[in-house]
Amino acid sequence: MPPLPVNDASTLTKFIHGLVFADLPPEVVKQSVRCMVDLCGVAAGGSSTALSNIARNHAAEHFGTNSVGARMLFDGRRVSMPGAALAGGMTIDSLDAHDGHVLTKGHVGVTVLPALLALADLGHVRYGQEFLCALVLGYEVATRAGIALHETACDYHTSGAWNALGAAALGARFLALNPAETLEALGIAEYHGPRSQMMRCIDHPTMVKDGSGWGAMAGMSAALLAKSGFTGAPALTAQEERVAHLWADLGTRWYILEQYFKPYPVCRWAQPAVEAALALQREHGIPVDRIARVEVTTFHQAARLATRSPRSTEAAQYSLPFSVAISLARGSLGADEVNVSSLTDAEALRLSSGMLLKEDAEFNAHFPAQRWARVSFELLDGTLLHSEAHTARGDPESMLSATEIEEKFLTLATPIVGLAKARLILKEVESLGHQKSDMSALLDLVLNER
């Protein structure tokens, strides 16, 4: 089989090195701040997990540096740039509340933010506008790479397989790679990005999760290697002719505006069922102890989230039955509900163990662009109640308000850093778009020890 035709991707390299803050429409700047607020809250919440603690200790022990190094998110210890990106990506990924894009079936900011913070902590990014511009750049590159990989690969791979290109693009920009070196960096990142099988972790939830920490590390390493003269095969997700249409609208279509924000810290696929269950419970005022059985009709991938009695927070975040059941038992679904202390909730386990999961052909046909679910309750007296079909809140069509995102941030961050520090982080993030705003205060807030 002859090699597939590859273009020179000069439009992409010009975008990576030439995008400036003035090029960003006001709504893109506003969205970049929303993404920062949301990701910082998830990072703060995630920093309390066992997964994050293990990852940060691993980076401190095995990703040391002979130079100054970059601080890890909410940790303060200095490690290499790839090590800081690895630990930060794993910290955010440890709490499944971060933003994503439906066509990538995965997440961008989880890798882009830690990579960018590592570069900023080493002095490569000085001002707020420059930081926001680079954040947008990372979203635009990684989202397109994700869509391209899903369009051209037969397997369903974790986000690290493609969001590594976002980290590599940021490294190329701030390490001053030339256009040829930039393409080498993207090629190295794509080749070494973790092409891991997402559904294996769906069926057997563990700390490997979505591979984004590994993607962040691969992308940072790729840029550093390219700067040293290391070469890589062409990045097909960016340079192959059959995906050229995805890159032709750089600078005119802004994929950062198409990201969703999660109201709940569980897999996005479970959230339509959670929405439907909570809506049905509230509509009829049904206490959980009156519900004998719950039936969920949804799409195939969501039905695969079938763990009934999770024994870890990772398993709880990837369990549709437990997510629905604990939300009905507690009336809400936040970080506390997927904490290990909640995994013995008797009512949640009762409903989760007996929950019936069914697929719907129409819902399957709508995936991944749309995710739908319906829920039915059978009450103890035999009454049957049925919900309408629900999708998840937080999509661009049902965007969480700025107030909701701020409240989510405070809910996640305050138990970890305290209310005063959480409000300072909010203030600094919201000031990033001001002319010549300095980054040092924000970096100290989010990179020093909790």
Short mmCIF file of C-alpha atoms in Angstrom, two decimals:
data_model
loop_
_atom_site.label_atom_id
_atom_site.label_comp_id
_atom_site.label_asym_id
_atom_site.label_seq_id
_atom_site.Cartn_x
_atom_site.Cartn_y
_atom_site.Cartn_z
CA MET A 1 0.00 0.00 0.00
CA PRO A 2 1.55 3.35 -0.99
CA PRO A 3 1.91 6.03 1.71
CA LEU A 4 -0.99 8.44 2.06
CA PRO A 5 -0.39 11.91 0.60
CA VAL A 6 0.90 14.43 3.12
CA ASN A 7 0.78 18.23 2.83
CA ASP A 8 3.32 20.69 4.23
CA ALA A 9 0.93 22.04 6.92
CA SER A 10 2.36 25.54 6.55
CA THR A 11 -1.00 27.03 7.54
CA LEU A 12 -0.79 25.15 10.82
CA THR A 13 2.77 26.22 11.64
CA LYS A 14 1.91 29.84 10.85
CA PHE A 15 -1.08 29.58 13.20
CA ILE A 16 1.03 28.06 15.99
CA HIS A 17 3.69 30.77 15.81
CA GLY A 18 1.66 33.69 14.54
CA LEU A 19 -1.58 33.74 16.54
CA VAL A 20 -1.79 36.81 18.78
CA PHE A 21 -4.30 37.95 21.37
CA ALA A 22 -5.70 40.63 19.06
CA ASP A 23 -6.76 37.85 16.65
CA LEU A 24 -9.18 36.40 19.22
CA PRO A 25 -12.84 37.43 19.03
CA PRO A 26 -14.26 38.67 22.37
CA GLU A 27 -16.38 35.55 22.84
CA VAL A 28 -13.27 33.37 22.42
CA VAL A 29 -11.43 35.34 25.10
CA LYS A 30 -14.44 35.01 27.39
CA GLN A 31 -14.60 31.27 26.78
CA SER A 32 -10.89 30.85 27.48
CA VAL A 33 -11.41 32.41 30.91
CA ARG A 34 -14.34 30.05 31.55
CA CYS A 35 -12.11 27.10 30.65
CA MET A 36 -9.39 28.33 33.00
CA VAL A 37 -11.81 28.75 35.90
CA ASP A 38 -13.30 25.31 35.34
CA LEU A 39 -9.96 23.54 34.96
CA CYS A 40 -8.45 25.19 38.04
CA GLY A 41 -11.40 24.02 40.13
CA VAL A 42 -11.13 20.46 38.83
CA ALA A 43 -7.36 20.51 39.44
CA ALA A 44 -7.87 21.65 43.03
CA GLY A 45 -10.46 18.97 43.65
CA GLY A 46 -8.38 16.34 41.89
CA SER A 47 -5.28 17.16 43.95
CA SER A 48 -6.89 15.45 46.95
CA THR A 49 -7.24 12.08 45.19
CA ALA A 50 -4.96 9.11 45.67
CA LEU A 51 -4.33 9.08 41.92
CA SER A 52 -2.97 12.63 41.98
CA ASN A 53 -0.85 11.98 45.05
CA ILE A 54 0.75 8.93 43.46
CA ALA A 55 1.35 10.77 40.16
CA ARG A 56 2.93 13.80 41.85
CA ASN A 57 5.18 11.67 44.04
CA HIS A 58 6.15 9.65 40.98
CA ALA A 59 7.08 12.81 39.07
CA ALA A 60 9.05 14.17 42.03
CA GLU A 61 11.04 10.94 42.33
CA HIS A 62 11.53 10.04 38.67
CA PHE A 63 11.16 13.29 36.66
CA GLY A 64 13.72 15.41 38.41
CA THR A 65 15.72 18.10 36.66
CA ASN A 66 19.22 19.52 36.89
CA SER A 67 17.91 22.98 36.12
CA VAL A 68 15.30 25.05 37.94
CA GLY A 69 12.32 22.98 36.84
CA ALA A 70 8.58 23.72 36.90
CA ARG A 71 6.25 23.41 39.86
CA MET A 72 3.48 20.82 39.85
CA LEU A 73 -0.18 21.88 40.15
CA PHE A 74 -1.17 22.52 43.78
CA ASP A 75 2.05 20.88 44.96
CA GLY A 76 5.01 23.27 44.83
CA ARG A 77 7.73 20.72 44.14
CA ARG A 78 9.83 21.36 41.04
CA VAL A 79 10.30 18.72 38.38
CA SER A 80 11.10 18.69 34.67
CA MET A 81 8.62 20.27 32.24
CA PRO A 82 7.43 16.84 31.02
CA GLY A 83 7.11 15.73 34.65
CA ALA A 84 5.04 18.76 35.63
CA ALA A 85 2.80 18.23 32.59
CA LEU A 86 2.39 14.53 33.44
CA ALA A 87 1.47 15.20 37.07
CA GLY A 88 -0.87 18.08 36.18
CA GLY A 89 -2.67 16.11 33.50
CA MET A 90 -3.17 13.18 35.85
CA THR A 91 -4.36 15.47 38.64
CA ILE A 92 -7.07 17.04 36.48
CA ASP A 93 -7.98 13.67 34.95
CA SER A 94 -8.37 12.15 38.42
CA LEU A 95 -11.68 13.98 38.91
CA ASP A 96 -13.87 13.51 35.84
CA ALA A 97 -15.33 17.00 35.86
CA HIS A 98 -13.23 18.71 33.17
CA ASP A 99 -14.39 20.14 29.87
CA GLY A 100 -14.50 18.20 26.59
CA HIS A 101 -15.71 18.07 23.00
CA VAL A 102 -18.35 15.66 21.73
CA LEU A 103 -16.62 14.76 18.44
CA THR A 104 -13.30 14.03 20.13
CA LYS A 105 -15.09 11.87 22.70
CA GLY A 106 -12.54 13.27 25.09
CA HIS A 107 -10.80 16.23 26.66
CA VAL A 108 -8.39 19.00 25.66
CA GLY A 109 -7.85 21.37 28.58
CA VAL A 110 -6.68 18.56 30.86
CA THR A 111 -3.41 18.43 28.87
CA VAL A 112 -3.16 21.96 27.47
CA LEU A 113 -3.34 23.73 30.84
CA PRO A 114 -0.61 21.74 32.67
CA ALA A 115 1.71 22.02 29.67
CA LEU A 116 1.13 25.77 29.45
CA LEU A 117 1.60 26.27 33.21
CA ALA A 118 4.92 24.42 33.07
CA LEU A 119 6.10 26.70 30.27
CA ALA A 120 4.87 29.78 32.15
CA ASP A 121 6.57 28.74 35.39
CA LEU A 122 9.88 28.60 33.54
CA GLY A 123 9.41 32.12 32.22
CA HIS A 124 8.36 31.34 28.65
CA VAL A 125 4.91 32.93 29.11
CA ARG A 126 5.00 36.29 30.89
CA TYR A 127 1.63 38.00 30.55
CA GLY A 128 -2.03 37.12 30.88
CA GLN A 129 -3.07 37.93 27.32
CA GLU A 130 -0.20 35.84 25.99
CA PHE A 131 -1.31 32.99 28.27
CA LEU A 132 -4.94 33.10 27.12
CA CYS A 133 -3.88 33.27 23.47
CA ALA A 134 -1.74 30.17 23.96
CA LEU A 135 -4.54 28.37 25.79
CA VAL A 136 -6.84 28.96 22.81
CA LEU A 137 -4.08 27.77 20.47
CA GLY A 138 -3.81 24.52 22.40
CA TYR A 139 -7.56 23.93 22.24
CA GLU A 140 -7.69 24.63 18.49
CA VAL A 141 -4.83 22.27 17.64
CA ALA A 142 -5.76 19.43 19.99
CA THR A 143 -9.48 19.43 19.20
CA ARG A 144 -8.82 19.20 15.47
CA ALA A 145 -6.26 16.45 16.02
CA GLY A 146 -8.80 14.52 18.08
CA ILE A 147 -11.54 14.76 15.48
CA ALA A 148 -9.04 13.81 12.77
CA LEU A 149 -7.85 10.71 14.67
CA HIS A 150 -11.41 9.54 15.27
CA GLU A 151 -12.21 10.03 11.58
CA THR A 152 -9.21 8.04 10.37
CA ALA A 153 -8.49 5.35 12.99
CA CYS A 154 -10.52 2.21 13.56
CA ASP A 155 -9.89 1.96 17.31
CA TYR A 156 -11.33 4.15 20.06
CA HIS A 157 -8.35 5.70 21.77
CA THR A 158 -7.91 7.79 24.91
CA SER A 159 -7.53 11.56 24.79
CA GLY A 160 -3.78 11.37 25.35
CA ALA A 161 -3.43 9.91 21.85
CA TRP A 162 -4.30 13.26 20.29
CA ASN A 163 -4.20 15.99 22.94
CA ALA A 164 -0.44 15.41 23.00
CA LEU A 165 -0.35 17.51 19.81
CA GLY A 166 -1.78 20.48 21.71
CA ALA A 167 1.05 20.27 24.24
CA ALA A 168 3.61 19.87 21.45
CA ALA A 169 2.25 22.95 19.67
CA LEU A 170 2.63 25.02 22.83
CA GLY A 171 6.15 23.74 23.33
CA ALA A 172 7.02 24.55 19.72
CA ARG A 173 5.71 28.10 20.10
CA PHE A 174 7.44 29.01 23.34
CA LEU A 175 10.67 27.11 22.77
CA ALA A 176 10.97 29.03 19.47
CA LEU A 177 11.08 26.02 17.16
CA ASN A 178 11.24 26.85 13.48
CA PRO A 179 8.45 25.59 11.15
CA ALA A 180 10.29 22.40 10.21
CA GLU A 181 11.08 21.62 13.86
CA THR A 182 7.46 22.34 14.75
CA LEU A 183 6.24 19.68 12.33
CA GLU A 184 8.80 17.27 13.78
CA ALA A 185 7.45 18.00 17.28
CA LEU A 186 3.88 17.32 16.18
CA GLY A 187 4.98 14.11 14.48
CA ILE A 188 6.88 12.91 17.55
CA ALA A 189 3.92 13.71 19.79
CA GLU A 190 1.47 11.85 17.58
CA TYR A 191 3.75 8.83 17.18
CA HIS A 192 4.50 8.52 20.91
CA GLY A 193 1.14 9.68 22.24
CA PRO A 194 -0.60 6.93 24.25
CA ARG A 195 -2.74 5.09 21.72
CA SER A 196 -4.51 3.35 24.61
CA GLN A 197 -7.88 1.61 24.35
CA MET A 198 -10.53 3.72 26.06
CA MET A 199 -13.17 1.03 26.32
CA ARG A 200 -10.79 -1.20 28.30
CA CYS A 201 -10.81 1.40 31.06
CA ILE A 202 -14.56 1.81 30.71
CA ASP A 203 -15.05 -1.92 31.28
CA HIS A 204 -12.35 -2.10 33.99
CA PRO A 205 -12.09 1.36 35.61
CA THR A 206 -8.71 2.09 37.19
CA MET A 207 -6.28 4.97 37.57
CA VAL A 208 -5.10 4.79 33.93
CA LYS A 209 -8.25 6.70 32.96
CA ASP A 210 -8.09 8.84 29.79
CA GLY A 211 -4.33 8.89 29.20
CA SER A 212 -4.14 12.68 29.29
CA GLY A 213 -1.25 12.96 31.72
CA TRP A 214 0.76 10.72 29.43
CA GLY A 215 -0.34 12.86 26.47
CA ALA A 216 0.87 16.02 28.22
CA MET A 217 4.22 14.43 28.96
CA ALA A 218 4.57 13.11 25.39
CA GLY A 219 3.76 16.51 23.91
CA MET A 220 6.22 18.39 26.11
CA SER A 221 8.94 15.81 25.48
CA ALA A 222 8.27 15.96 21.74
CA ALA A 223 8.90 19.71 21.62
CA LEU A 224 12.10 19.39 23.65
CA LEU A 225 13.32 16.54 21.46
CA ALA A 226 12.56 18.41 18.25
CA LYS A 227 14.47 21.42 19.54
CA SER A 228 17.48 19.11 19.98
CA GLY A 229 17.23 17.81 16.41
CA PHE A 230 15.16 14.66 17.00
CA THR A 231 12.93 13.83 14.03
CA GLY A 232 9.47 12.32 13.83
CA ALA A 233 7.19 10.78 11.23
CA PRO A 234 4.61 13.23 9.83
CA ALA A 235 1.66 13.87 12.13
CA LEU A 236 -1.07 12.36 9.99
CA THR A 237 -3.85 13.92 12.07
CA ALA A 238 -2.51 17.32 11.00
CA GLN A 239 -0.82 16.70 7.65
CA GLU A 240 -2.75 13.95 5.87
CA GLU A 241 -4.72 15.19 2.87
CA ARG A 242 -7.93 13.47 3.95
CA VAL A 243 -8.10 15.59 7.13
CA ALA A 244 -7.10 18.85 5.47
CA HIS A 245 -10.68 20.14 5.78
CA LEU A 246 -10.35 20.13 9.57
CA TRP A 247 -7.41 22.54 9.43
CA ALA A 248 -8.57 24.82 6.63
CA ASP A 249 -10.66 27.00 8.97
CA LEU A 250 -7.95 27.78 11.54
CA GLY A 251 -8.58 31.27 12.83
CA THR A 252 -12.16 31.43 11.58
CA ARG A 253 -13.85 28.52 13.35
CA TRP A 254 -13.03 28.40 17.06
CA TYR A 255 -13.41 24.95 18.51
CA ILE A 256 -12.90 26.28 22.03
CA LEU A 257 -16.45 27.68 21.73
CA GLU A 258 -17.74 24.14 21.12
CA GLN A 259 -16.42 22.61 24.35
CA TYR A 260 -18.87 21.35 26.94
CA PHE A 261 -18.66 21.91 30.68
CA LYS A 262 -19.70 19.20 33.12
CA PRO A 263 -22.07 19.90 35.99
CA TYR A 264 -21.13 16.54 37.58
CA PRO A 265 -17.71 14.87 38.22
CA VAL A 266 -18.49 11.64 36.37
CA CYS A 267 -18.11 10.36 32.83
CA ARG A 268 -20.02 12.54 30.37
CA TRP A 269 -21.79 9.48 29.02
CA ALA A 270 -23.51 8.90 32.38
CA GLN A 271 -24.71 12.48 32.75
CA PRO A 272 -27.85 12.33 30.55
CA ALA A 273 -29.14 9.50 32.76
CA VAL A 274 -28.30 11.50 35.89
CA GLU A 275 -30.17 14.51 34.49
CA ALA A 276 -33.20 12.36 33.63
CA ALA A 277 -33.25 10.63 37.02
CA LEU A 278 -32.95 13.81 39.06
CA ALA A 279 -35.59 15.57 36.94
CA LEU A 280 -38.03 12.68 37.40
CA GLN A 281 -37.39 12.52 41.14
CA ARG A 282 -37.92 16.27 41.55
CA GLU A 283 -40.99 16.36 39.32
CA HIS A 284 -42.81 13.83 41.48
CA GLY A 285 -41.16 14.56 44.82
CA ILE A 286 -40.18 10.91 45.26
CA PRO A 287 -37.87 10.07 48.18
CA VAL A 288 -35.30 7.44 47.34
CA ASP A 289 -36.73 4.87 49.74
CA ARG A 290 -39.96 4.73 47.70
CA ILE A 291 -38.10 3.70 44.52
CA ALA A 292 -38.00 -0.07 44.09
CA ARG A 293 -36.14 -0.21 40.78
CA VAL A 294 -34.61 2.12 38.17
CA GLU A 295 -34.41 1.45 34.44
CA VAL A 296 -32.12 3.51 32.17
CA THR A 297 -32.39 3.55 28.38
CA THR A 298 -29.38 5.11 26.72
CA PHE A 299 -26.70 4.62 24.03
CA HIS A 300 -24.29 1.71 23.81
CA GLN A 301 -21.18 3.38 25.20
CA ALA A 302 -23.05 4.69 28.24
CA ALA A 303 -24.52 1.24 28.92
CA ARG A 304 -20.93 -0.06 29.05
CA LEU A 305 -20.42 2.05 32.20
CA ALA A 306 -21.90 -0.86 34.10
CA THR A 307 -19.97 -1.20 37.38
CA ARG A 308 -22.56 -1.82 40.10
CA SER A 309 -20.57 -1.61 43.34
CA PRO A 310 -17.53 0.59 42.75
CA ARG A 311 -14.66 0.21 45.19
CA SER A 312 -12.68 3.27 44.14
CA THR A 313 -13.45 6.82 43.08
CA GLU A 314 -12.23 5.95 39.57
CA ALA A 315 -14.78 3.13 39.31
CA ALA A 316 -17.53 5.39 40.71
CA GLN A 317 -16.78 8.09 38.12
CA TYR A 318 -17.07 5.48 35.35
CA SER A 319 -20.26 3.87 36.69
CA LEU A 320 -23.60 4.92 35.25
CA PRO A 321 -25.63 2.83 37.76
CA PHE A 322 -23.81 4.23 40.78
CA SER A 323 -23.81 7.82 39.45
CA VAL A 324 -27.59 7.68 38.99
CA ALA A 325 -28.19 5.85 42.26
CA ILE A 326 -26.04 8.09 44.48
CA SER A 327 -27.58 11.21 42.92
CA LEU A 328 -31.04 9.89 43.78
CA ALA A 329 -29.94 8.97 47.28
CA ARG A 330 -28.26 12.32 48.00
CA GLY A 331 -30.27 14.62 45.73
CA SER A 332 -27.09 15.85 44.07
CA LEU A 333 -23.89 14.61 42.46
CA GLY A 334 -20.63 16.28 43.41
CA ALA A 335 -17.12 15.33 44.43
CA ASP A 336 -18.36 14.03 47.80
CA GLU A 337 -20.72 11.59 46.08
CA VAL A 338 -17.87 9.88 44.20
CA ASN A 339 -15.48 9.96 47.12
CA VAL A 340 -14.57 6.56 48.57
CA SER A 341 -16.49 7.49 51.74
CA SER A 342 -19.75 7.43 49.73
CA LEU A 343 -19.23 4.04 48.11
CA THR A 344 -20.95 2.21 50.97
CA ASP A 345 -24.19 4.23 50.80
CA ALA A 346 -26.84 1.55 51.32
CA GLU A 347 -29.61 3.14 49.25
CA ALA A 348 -27.26 3.90 46.36
CA LEU A 349 -25.93 0.33 46.32
CA ARG A 350 -29.48 -1.05 46.48
CA LEU A 351 -30.58 0.90 43.41
CA SER A 352 -27.29 0.45 41.58
CA SER A 353 -27.23 -3.33 41.96
CA GLY A 354 -30.77 -3.71 40.61
CA MET A 355 -30.64 -1.08 37.86
CA LEU A 356 -31.60 -2.22 34.35
CA LEU A 357 -29.56 -0.72 31.50
CA LYS A 358 -30.99 -0.81 27.96
CA GLU A 359 -29.78 0.49 24.61
CA ASP A 360 -31.88 2.50 22.20
CA ALA A 361 -31.14 2.37 18.47
CA GLU A 362 -32.02 6.01 17.96
CA PHE A 363 -29.78 7.11 20.82
CA ASN A 364 -26.98 4.98 19.36
CA ALA A 365 -27.40 6.69 15.99
CA HIS A 366 -27.04 10.16 17.57
CA PHE A 367 -23.75 9.34 19.34
CA PRO A 368 -21.18 10.95 19.60
CA ALA A 369 -22.60 14.30 18.48
CA GLN A 370 -25.46 13.89 20.96
CA ARG A 371 -25.85 11.78 24.10
CA TRP A 372 -29.35 10.89 25.31
CA ALA A 373 -31.05 8.87 28.04
CA ARG A 374 -34.48 8.14 29.48
CA VAL A 375 -35.16 6.87 33.00
CA SER A 376 -38.08 4.96 34.53
CA PHE A 377 -38.88 4.35 38.19
CA GLU A 378 -40.86 1.45 39.55
CA LEU A 379 -42.10 2.48 42.99
CA LEU A 380 -42.67 0.12 45.91
CA ASP A 381 -46.44 0.33 45.38
CA GLY A 382 -46.06 -0.71 41.71
CA THR A 383 -46.45 2.76 40.20
CA LEU A 384 -44.39 3.34 37.05
CA LEU A 385 -42.95 6.77 36.30
CA HIS A 386 -41.17 7.69 33.07
CA SER A 387 -38.93 10.65 32.26
CA GLU A 388 -38.60 12.53 29.02
CA ALA A 389 -35.45 11.93 26.98
CA HIS A 390 -32.62 14.03 28.41
CA THR A 391 -29.23 15.13 27.21
CA ALA A 392 -26.51 16.46 29.49
CA ARG A 393 -26.40 20.11 30.52
CA GLY A 394 -23.30 22.08 29.65
CA ASP A 395 -23.15 21.53 25.89
CA PRO A 396 -22.81 24.70 23.76
CA GLU A 397 -26.59 24.52 23.21
CA SER A 398 -27.23 24.34 26.99
CA MET A 399 -24.13 26.09 28.25
CA LEU A 400 -23.55 26.42 31.97
CA SER A 401 -23.70 30.08 32.94
CA ALA A 402 -20.65 31.95 34.18
CA THR A 403 -22.25 31.89 37.63
CA GLU A 404 -22.69 28.11 37.51
CA ILE A 405 -19.06 27.62 36.45
CA GLU A 406 -17.88 29.92 39.23
CA GLU A 407 -20.02 28.07 41.78
CA LYS A 408 -18.63 24.76 40.54
CA PHE A 409 -15.11 26.11 40.92
CA LEU A 410 -15.75 27.28 44.48
CA THR A 411 -17.43 24.00 45.41
CA LEU A 412 -14.43 22.01 44.20
CA ALA A 413 -11.63 24.35 45.29
CA THR A 414 -12.78 25.67 48.65
CA PRO A 415 -12.50 22.38 50.60
CA ILE A 416 -8.93 22.04 49.29
CA VAL A 417 -7.44 25.55 49.41
CA GLY A 418 -9.94 27.50 51.53
CA LEU A 419 -12.43 30.13 50.44
CA ALA A 420 -10.03 33.08 50.60
CA LYS A 421 -7.45 31.46 48.32
CA ALA A 422 -10.17 30.16 45.98
CA ARG A 423 -11.50 33.70 45.54
CA LEU A 424 -7.97 34.98 44.88
CA ILE A 425 -7.53 32.38 42.13
CA LEU A 426 -10.82 33.49 40.58
CA LYS A 427 -9.73 37.13 40.67
CA GLU A 428 -6.38 36.38 39.04
CA VAL A 429 -7.89 34.19 36.31
CA GLU A 430 -10.48 36.81 35.47
CA SER A 431 -7.73 39.44 35.14
CA LEU A 432 -5.72 37.47 32.56
CA GLY A 433 -7.23 39.32 29.62
CA HIS A 434 -6.04 42.73 30.86
CA GLN A 435 -3.22 44.36 28.95
CA LYS A 436 0.20 43.32 30.31
CA SER A 437 -1.28 41.53 33.33
CA ASP A 438 1.52 39.67 35.08
CA MET A 439 1.29 35.90 35.62
CA SER A 440 3.34 35.52 38.79
CA ALA A 441 0.53 35.86 41.32
CA LEU A 442 -1.66 33.28 39.60
CA LEU A 443 1.24 30.88 39.17
CA ASP A 444 2.03 31.06 42.87
CA LEU A 445 -1.62 30.42 43.75
CA VAL A 446 -2.11 27.32 41.59
CA LEU A 447 1.37 25.84 41.61
CA ASN A 448 2.39 26.13 45.25
CA GLU A 449 1.44 23.56 47.87
CA ARG A 450 -2.21 23.53 48.83
#
